[in-house]
Amino acid sequence: MKIAAFSGALMEYSIQEAMKITANLGFDGIEIACREPHLSPQTSLPRVKEIRRLADEHVLDIPALGGYMGRFSESSDSECAAAYDEFLGLLERADYLETDMIRIFPGGPNAFLAADYHYEKAAHWLKKCAAEARRHEKKILLEIHNVSLIETVESSMRLLEMIGEDNVGLIHDAGNMYISDTDFGRASVTGLGSRLLHVHVKDEKRIPEAGGPGTFRNVTRHGEEHFLQCRLGEGEVDHRELFEALAETGYGGWVTLECFAPYPPVEQLAHDRDAVRQLIRETASASATVQTTAPASASPSSSSVSAPGGN
């Protein structure tokens, strides 16, 4: 696994400064938030080329672009067409940045409130995006997110089946899934299987009342709830089982740190970087121990279970 910083955590800095900070902190890559002052579908191509040059200079990969367009399920047809055009602009910039994956938001409402037509409309436009992405040899990422059509493994897989394109996959986000109060451990990894293309990590916890720095409100299946964004290990999102499952299933993709706790951004990124590195070391070691102590072979009559990524 490789670790990236999300540039959205460094929005108070220019993209040039954010890339320098990311490199100095020892990250393998930077996932760029597609909002100014970092990047947008309208960013000039000379500036996009400069971002690519800086990535090379700092030896940083750009594994994904964190787009904010889409939200097709609740938008008018004209708004959907405008969002599609924005995606095309970002797709062109992804070519210059040598980035393989672009995030799009399908829209809301919460999966437990959504009607069939919400899924149908989102699938229609996402299928158009997927067809264009295929021409550029790109993949589309849909982030499992609270207050969206894809809050759970089940609702995520439902939308993917309706889109029907294999270059559309999912971002596993345990922090978002904690908010939605759905499983984000081993079963979520096996449930997503080969459609799990990317991982976001962040920590949060439920609190009695929002209002202070780093707090927010969300509508969940329990009603309106209040949350505090935390550094990894200081909230209620235990990522250990997730990383154990990623190690066991041989996940070799990217893990992006989406740090928004109310601390100085460089400090919080360094903290979460160390926490994730430790999780990767410990779960990789545990997985290796399990594999070396497992039976060397099974009899022909034994049943077998395919790891994610299989049939």
CSV table of C-alpha atoms in Angstrom, one decimal:
chain,number,residue,atom,x,y,z
A,1,MET,CA,0.0,0.0,0.0
A,2,LYS,CA,1.1,3.6,-0.7
A,3,ILE,CA,0.0,6.6,1.3
A,4,ALA,CA,-1.2,9.9,-0.1
A,5,ALA,CA,-2.1,13.2,1.5
A,6,PHE,CA,-5.4,14.8,0.5
A,7,SER,CA,-4.6,18.3,-0.6
A,8,GLY,CA,-8.0,19.4,0.8
A,9,ALA,CA,-6.4,19.3,4.2
A,10,LEU,CA,-3.9,21.9,3.0
A,11,MET,CA,-6.3,24.4,1.4
A,12,GLU,CA,-4.8,27.3,3.3
A,13,TYR,CA,-1.7,26.7,1.2
A,14,SER,CA,-1.2,27.1,-2.6
A,15,ILE,CA,-0.9,23.8,-4.5
A,16,GLN,CA,2.8,24.4,-4.8
A,17,GLU,CA,3.2,24.8,-1.1
A,18,ALA,CA,0.9,21.8,-0.5
A,19,MET,CA,3.0,19.6,-2.7
A,20,LYS,CA,6.2,20.6,-1.0
A,21,ILE,CA,4.7,19.9,2.5
A,22,THR,CA,3.4,16.5,1.3
A,23,ALA,CA,6.9,15.6,0.0
A,24,ASN,CA,8.6,16.8,3.1
A,25,LEU,CA,6.3,14.7,5.3
A,26,GLY,CA,7.4,11.6,3.3
A,27,PHE,CA,4.1,10.8,1.5
A,28,ASP,CA,4.2,8.7,-1.6
A,29,GLY,CA,1.6,10.9,-3.4
A,30,ILE,CA,-0.9,13.6,-3.2
A,31,GLU,CA,-4.6,13.3,-4.0
A,32,ILE,CA,-5.6,16.7,-5.3
A,33,ALA,CA,-8.8,18.3,-4.2
A,34,CYS,CA,-10.4,19.8,-7.3
A,35,ARG,CA,-11.2,23.2,-5.8
A,36,GLU,CA,-9.3,26.4,-6.1
A,37,PRO,CA,-6.6,27.4,-5.2
A,38,HIS,CA,-5.5,23.8,-6.0
A,39,LEU,CA,-7.2,22.7,-9.2
A,40,SER,CA,-10.5,22.9,-11.0
A,41,PRO,CA,-12.0,21.9,-14.3
A,42,GLN,CA,-11.2,25.4,-15.5
A,43,THR,CA,-7.6,25.5,-14.4
A,44,SER,CA,-5.4,26.7,-17.3
A,45,LEU,CA,-3.4,24.0,-19.1
A,46,PRO,CA,-0.1,25.8,-18.6
A,47,ARG,CA,-0.8,25.7,-14.8
A,48,VAL,CA,-1.8,22.0,-15.0
A,49,LYS,CA,1.5,21.2,-16.7
A,50,GLU,CA,3.3,23.1,-13.9
A,51,ILE,CA,1.6,21.0,-11.3
A,52,ARG,CA,2.7,17.9,-13.1
A,53,ARG,CA,6.3,19.3,-13.2
A,54,LEU,CA,6.2,20.0,-9.5
A,55,ALA,CA,5.0,16.4,-8.8
A,56,ASP,CA,8.0,15.1,-10.7
A,57,GLU,CA,10.3,17.4,-8.9
A,58,HIS,CA,9.0,16.3,-5.5
A,59,VAL,CA,8.8,12.6,-6.5
A,60,LEU,CA,5.0,12.5,-5.8
A,61,ASP,CA,2.4,10.4,-7.6
A,62,ILE,CA,-1.0,11.9,-8.2
A,63,PRO,CA,-3.2,8.7,-7.7
A,64,ALA,CA,-6.6,10.5,-7.9
A,65,LEU,CA,-8.3,13.8,-8.5
A,66,GLY,CA,-10.9,14.5,-5.8
A,67,GLY,CA,-13.7,16.0,-8.0
A,68,TYR,CA,-16.7,17.7,-6.5
A,69,MET,CA,-18.9,17.6,-9.6
A,70,GLY,CA,-21.8,15.3,-10.2
A,71,ARG,CA,-24.7,15.2,-7.7
A,72,PHE,CA,-26.8,14.0,-10.6
A,73,SER,CA,-29.5,12.3,-8.7
A,74,GLU,CA,-31.1,15.5,-7.3
A,75,SER,CA,-30.2,17.9,-10.1
A,76,SER,CA,-32.1,19.3,-13.0
A,77,ASP,CA,-31.2,18.1,-16.5
A,78,SER,CA,-29.5,21.3,-17.3
A,79,GLU,CA,-27.5,21.1,-14.0
A,80,CYS,CA,-26.5,17.5,-14.8
A,81,ALA,CA,-25.3,18.6,-18.3
A,82,ALA,CA,-23.2,21.3,-16.7
A,83,ALA,CA,-21.7,18.9,-14.2
A,84,TYR,CA,-21.0,16.5,-17.1
A,85,ASP,CA,-19.1,19.3,-18.9
A,86,GLU,CA,-17.1,20.0,-15.8
A,87,PHE,CA,-16.2,16.3,-15.6
A,88,LEU,CA,-15.0,16.5,-19.2
A,89,GLY,CA,-12.8,19.4,-18.3
A,90,LEU,CA,-11.3,17.6,-15.4
A,91,LEU,CA,-10.8,14.5,-17.5
A,92,GLU,CA,-8.7,16.5,-20.0
A,93,ARG,CA,-6.6,17.8,-17.1
A,94,ALA,CA,-6.2,14.3,-15.7
A,95,ASP,CA,-4.4,13.3,-18.9
A,96,TYR,CA,-1.8,16.1,-18.4
A,97,LEU,CA,-1.4,15.1,-14.7
A,98,GLU,CA,-1.0,11.4,-15.6
A,99,THR,CA,-3.7,10.6,-13.1
A,100,ASP,CA,-5.7,7.4,-13.5
A,101,MET,CA,-8.8,8.0,-11.3
A,102,ILE,CA,-11.3,10.8,-10.9
A,103,ARG,CA,-13.9,11.1,-8.1
A,104,ILE,CA,-17.5,12.0,-8.9
A,105,PHE,CA,-20.3,12.4,-6.5
A,106,PRO,CA,-23.6,10.6,-7.5
A,107,GLY,CA,-25.7,12.8,-5.2
A,108,GLY,CA,-28.3,12.2,-2.5
A,109,PRO,CA,-30.4,11.9,-0.6
A,110,ASN,CA,-29.4,9.4,2.1
A,111,ALA,CA,-29.6,5.8,0.7
A,112,PHE,CA,-32.4,5.0,3.2
A,113,LEU,CA,-34.5,7.9,1.9
A,114,ALA,CA,-33.7,7.6,-1.9
A,115,ALA,CA,-36.3,6.5,-4.4
A,116,ASP,CA,-35.6,4.3,-7.4
A,117,TYR,CA,-35.5,7.3,-9.7
A,118,HIS,CA,-32.6,8.8,-7.8
A,119,TYR,CA,-30.5,5.8,-8.6
A,120,GLU,CA,-31.8,5.6,-12.2
A,121,LYS,CA,-30.9,9.3,-12.9
A,122,ALA,CA,-27.4,9.0,-11.2
A,123,ALA,CA,-26.7,5.8,-13.1
A,124,HIS,CA,-27.7,7.4,-16.5
A,125,TRP,CA,-25.2,10.3,-16.1
A,126,LEU,CA,-22.5,8.2,-14.5
A,127,LYS,CA,-22.7,5.7,-17.4
A,128,LYS,CA,-22.1,8.7,-19.8
A,129,CYS,CA,-19.1,9.7,-17.7
A,130,ALA,CA,-17.7,6.2,-17.6
A,131,ALA,CA,-17.9,5.9,-21.4
A,132,GLU,CA,-15.9,9.1,-21.8
A,133,ALA,CA,-13.4,8.1,-19.1
A,134,ARG,CA,-12.8,4.8,-21.0
A,135,ARG,CA,-11.7,6.7,-24.0
A,136,HIS,CA,-9.0,8.3,-21.9
A,137,GLU,CA,-8.2,5.0,-20.1
A,138,LYS,CA,-9.4,6.5,-16.8
A,139,LYS,CA,-11.4,5.1,-13.9
A,140,ILE,CA,-14.2,6.8,-12.0
A,141,LEU,CA,-14.3,6.7,-8.2
A,142,LEU,CA,-17.5,6.9,-6.2
A,143,GLU,CA,-16.9,7.6,-2.6
A,144,ILE,CA,-19.0,5.7,0.0
A,145,HIS,CA,-20.3,8.8,1.7
A,146,ASN,CA,-22.9,9.8,4.3
A,147,VAL,CA,-25.9,11.7,3.0
A,148,SER,CA,-25.6,10.1,-0.4
A,149,LEU,CA,-27.1,7.3,-2.5
A,150,ILE,CA,-24.1,5.1,-1.6
A,151,GLU,CA,-23.8,5.1,2.2
A,152,THR,CA,-23.4,1.3,2.6
A,153,VAL,CA,-21.8,-1.6,0.7
A,154,GLU,CA,-25.3,-2.7,-0.4
A,155,SER,CA,-26.4,0.7,-1.8
A,156,SER,CA,-23.0,1.1,-3.4
A,157,MET,CA,-23.1,-2.2,-5.2
A,158,ARG,CA,-26.7,-1.5,-6.3
A,159,LEU,CA,-25.6,1.7,-8.1
A,160,LEU,CA,-22.6,0.0,-9.7
A,161,GLU,CA,-24.8,-2.7,-11.1
A,162,MET,CA,-27.2,-0.1,-12.6
A,163,ILE,CA,-24.2,1.8,-14.2
A,164,GLY,CA,-22.9,-1.5,-15.7
A,165,GLU,CA,-19.4,-0.2,-16.4
A,166,ASP,CA,-16.3,-1.9,-15.1
A,167,ASN,CA,-14.2,1.3,-15.0
A,168,VAL,CA,-16.3,2.6,-12.2
A,169,GLY,CA,-15.3,1.6,-8.6
A,170,LEU,CA,-15.5,2.7,-5.0
A,171,ILE,CA,-13.6,4.6,-2.4
A,172,HIS,CA,-13.9,2.9,1.0
A,173,ASP,CA,-14.2,5.5,3.7
A,174,ALA,CA,-14.5,4.1,7.2
A,175,GLY,CA,-15.0,7.6,8.6
A,176,ASN,CA,-18.0,8.2,6.4
A,177,MET,CA,-19.4,4.7,7.0
A,178,TYR,CA,-19.1,5.3,10.8
A,179,ILE,CA,-21.3,8.4,10.4
A,180,SER,CA,-23.9,6.3,8.5
A,181,ASP,CA,-23.6,3.6,11.2
A,182,THR,CA,-22.8,0.8,8.8
A,183,ASP,CA,-20.1,-1.9,8.8
A,184,PHE,CA,-16.7,-0.6,7.7
A,185,GLY,CA,-14.6,-3.6,8.7
A,186,ARG,CA,-13.7,-7.0,7.1
A,187,ALA,CA,-17.2,-7.6,5.7
A,188,SER,CA,-17.2,-4.3,3.9
A,189,VAL,CA,-13.9,-5.2,2.2
A,190,THR,CA,-15.0,-8.6,1.1
A,191,GLY,CA,-18.4,-7.2,0.1
A,192,LEU,CA,-16.9,-4.6,-2.3
A,193,GLY,CA,-14.5,-7.2,-3.7
A,194,SER,CA,-12.7,-6.1,-6.9
A,195,ARG,CA,-14.8,-2.8,-7.0
A,196,LEU,CA,-12.8,-1.4,-4.1
A,197,LEU,CA,-10.3,0.8,-6.0
A,198,HIS,CA,-9.2,3.4,-3.4
A,199,VAL,CA,-9.3,4.0,0.4
A,200,HIS,CA,-9.8,7.1,2.4
A,201,VAL,CA,-9.1,7.3,6.2
A,202,LYS,CA,-10.2,9.8,8.8
A,203,ASP,CA,-11.5,9.6,12.4
A,204,GLU,CA,-14.6,11.1,14.0
A,205,LYS,CA,-16.8,10.6,17.0
A,206,ARG,CA,-20.4,11.3,18.0
A,207,ILE,CA,-20.8,14.3,20.3
A,208,PRO,CA,-23.9,15.7,22.1
A,209,GLU,CA,-23.8,19.1,20.3
A,210,ALA,CA,-22.0,20.6,17.4
A,211,GLY,CA,-20.8,24.2,17.3
A,212,GLY,CA,-17.1,24.2,18.1
A,213,PRO,CA,-14.1,23.8,15.7
A,214,GLY,CA,-14.1,20.6,13.7
A,215,THR,CA,-17.7,19.8,14.5
A,216,PHE,CA,-20.7,19.2,12.1
A,217,ARG,CA,-24.2,17.9,11.9
A,218,ASN,CA,-25.5,15.2,9.6
A,219,VAL,CA,-28.8,13.5,9.1
A,220,THR,CA,-28.4,9.7,9.6
A,221,ARG,CA,-30.9,6.9,10.0
A,222,HIS,CA,-31.0,7.9,13.7
A,223,GLY,CA,-32.1,11.4,12.9
A,224,GLU,CA,-29.9,14.6,13.2
A,225,GLU,CA,-26.6,13.7,14.8
A,226,HIS,CA,-23.5,15.7,15.8
A,227,PHE,CA,-19.9,14.8,15.2
A,228,LEU,CA,-16.3,15.9,15.9
A,229,GLN,CA,-13.5,15.4,13.4
A,230,CYS,CA,-10.5,13.8,15.2
A,231,ARG,CA,-7.0,12.7,14.5
A,232,LEU,CA,-6.6,8.9,13.9
A,233,GLY,CA,-6.9,6.9,17.1
A,234,GLU,CA,-8.6,9.8,19.0
A,235,GLY,CA,-12.1,9.2,17.7
A,236,GLU,CA,-14.4,6.2,17.5
A,237,VAL,CA,-13.5,4.9,14.0
A,238,ASP,CA,-11.3,1.9,14.7
A,239,HIS,CA,-9.5,1.2,11.4
A,240,ARG,CA,-7.6,-2.0,12.6
A,241,GLU,CA,-10.1,-4.5,11.2
A,242,LEU,CA,-10.2,-2.6,7.9
A,243,PHE,CA,-6.4,-2.7,7.5
A,244,GLU,CA,-6.3,-6.4,8.6
A,245,ALA,CA,-8.8,-7.2,5.8
A,246,LEU,CA,-6.8,-5.1,3.2
A,247,ALA,CA,-3.6,-7.0,4.1
A,248,GLU,CA,-5.4,-10.4,4.0
A,249,THR,CA,-6.9,-9.7,0.6
A,250,GLY,CA,-3.7,-8.3,-0.9
A,251,TYR,CA,-4.9,-4.8,-1.5
A,252,GLY,CA,-2.1,-2.9,-3.2
A,253,GLY,CA,-3.7,0.4,-3.9
A,254,TRP,CA,-3.6,3.8,-2.3
A,255,VAL,CA,-4.6,5.0,1.1
A,256,THR,CA,-5.4,8.7,1.2
A,257,LEU,CA,-5.4,10.6,4.5
A,258,GLU,CA,-8.4,13.0,4.6
A,259,CYS,CA,-7.4,14.9,7.8
A,260,PHE,CA,-9.8,17.6,8.9
A,261,ALA,CA,-9.4,17.5,12.7
A,262,PRO,CA,-9.1,21.0,14.3
A,263,TYR,CA,-5.3,21.0,14.5
A,264,PRO,CA,-2.6,22.8,12.4
A,265,PRO,CA,-2.8,20.9,9.1
A,266,VAL,CA,0.9,19.9,8.9
A,267,GLU,CA,0.7,18.6,12.5
A,268,GLN,CA,-2.5,16.5,11.9
A,269,LEU,CA,-1.1,15.0,8.6
A,270,ALA,CA,2.1,14.0,10.4
A,271,HIS,CA,0.1,12.4,13.2
A,272,ASP,CA,-2.2,10.5,10.9
A,273,ARG,CA,0.7,9.4,8.6
A,274,ASP,CA,2.4,7.8,11.6
A,275,ALA,CA,-0.8,6.1,12.7
A,276,VAL,CA,-1.5,4.6,9.3
A,277,ARG,CA,2.1,3.5,8.9
A,278,GLN,CA,1.9,1.7,12.2
A,279,LEU,CA,-1.4,0.1,11.2
A,280,ILE,CA,0.1,-1.1,7.9
A,281,ARG,CA,3.2,-2.6,9.6
A,282,GLU,CA,1.2,-4.4,12.3
A,283,THR,CA,-1.5,-5.8,10.1
A,284,ALA,CA,1.0,-6.8,7.4
A,285,SER,CA,3.0,-8.7,10.0
A,286,ALA,CA,-0.1,-10.3,11.4
A,287,SER,CA,-1.3,-11.4,7.9
A,288,ALA,CA,2.1,-12.9,7.2
A,289,THR,CA,2.1,-14.8,10.4
A,290,VAL,CA,-1.4,-16.2,9.6
A,291,GLN,CA,-0.3,-17.2,6.1
A,292,THR,CA,2.9,-19.0,7.3
A,293,THR,CA,1.0,-20.9,10.0
A,294,ALA,CA,-1.9,-21.9,7.7
A,295,PRO,CA,-2.1,-25.5,6.2
A,296,ALA,CA,0.2,-25.9,3.2
A,297,SER,CA,-2.6,-27.4,1.0
A,298,ALA,CA,-6.2,-28.5,1.1
A,299,SER,CA,-7.7,-31.7,-0.2
A,300,PRO,CA,-9.4,-31.6,-3.6
A,301,SER,CA,-12.8,-32.0,-2.0
A,302,SER,CA,-12.3,-28.9,0.3
A,303,SER,CA,-14.3,-25.9,-0.5
A,304,SER,CA,-12.5,-22.6,-1.2
A,305,VAL,CA,-13.4,-19.0,-0.8
A,306,SER,CA,-12.2,-16.5,-3.4
A,307,ALA,CA,-10.5,-13.3,-2.2
A,308,PRO,CA,-11.8,-10.0,-3.3
A,309,GLY,CA,-10.7,-9.4,-6.9
A,310,GLY,CA,-11.7,-12.9,-8.0
A,311,ASN,CA,-14.9,-14.0,-9.8
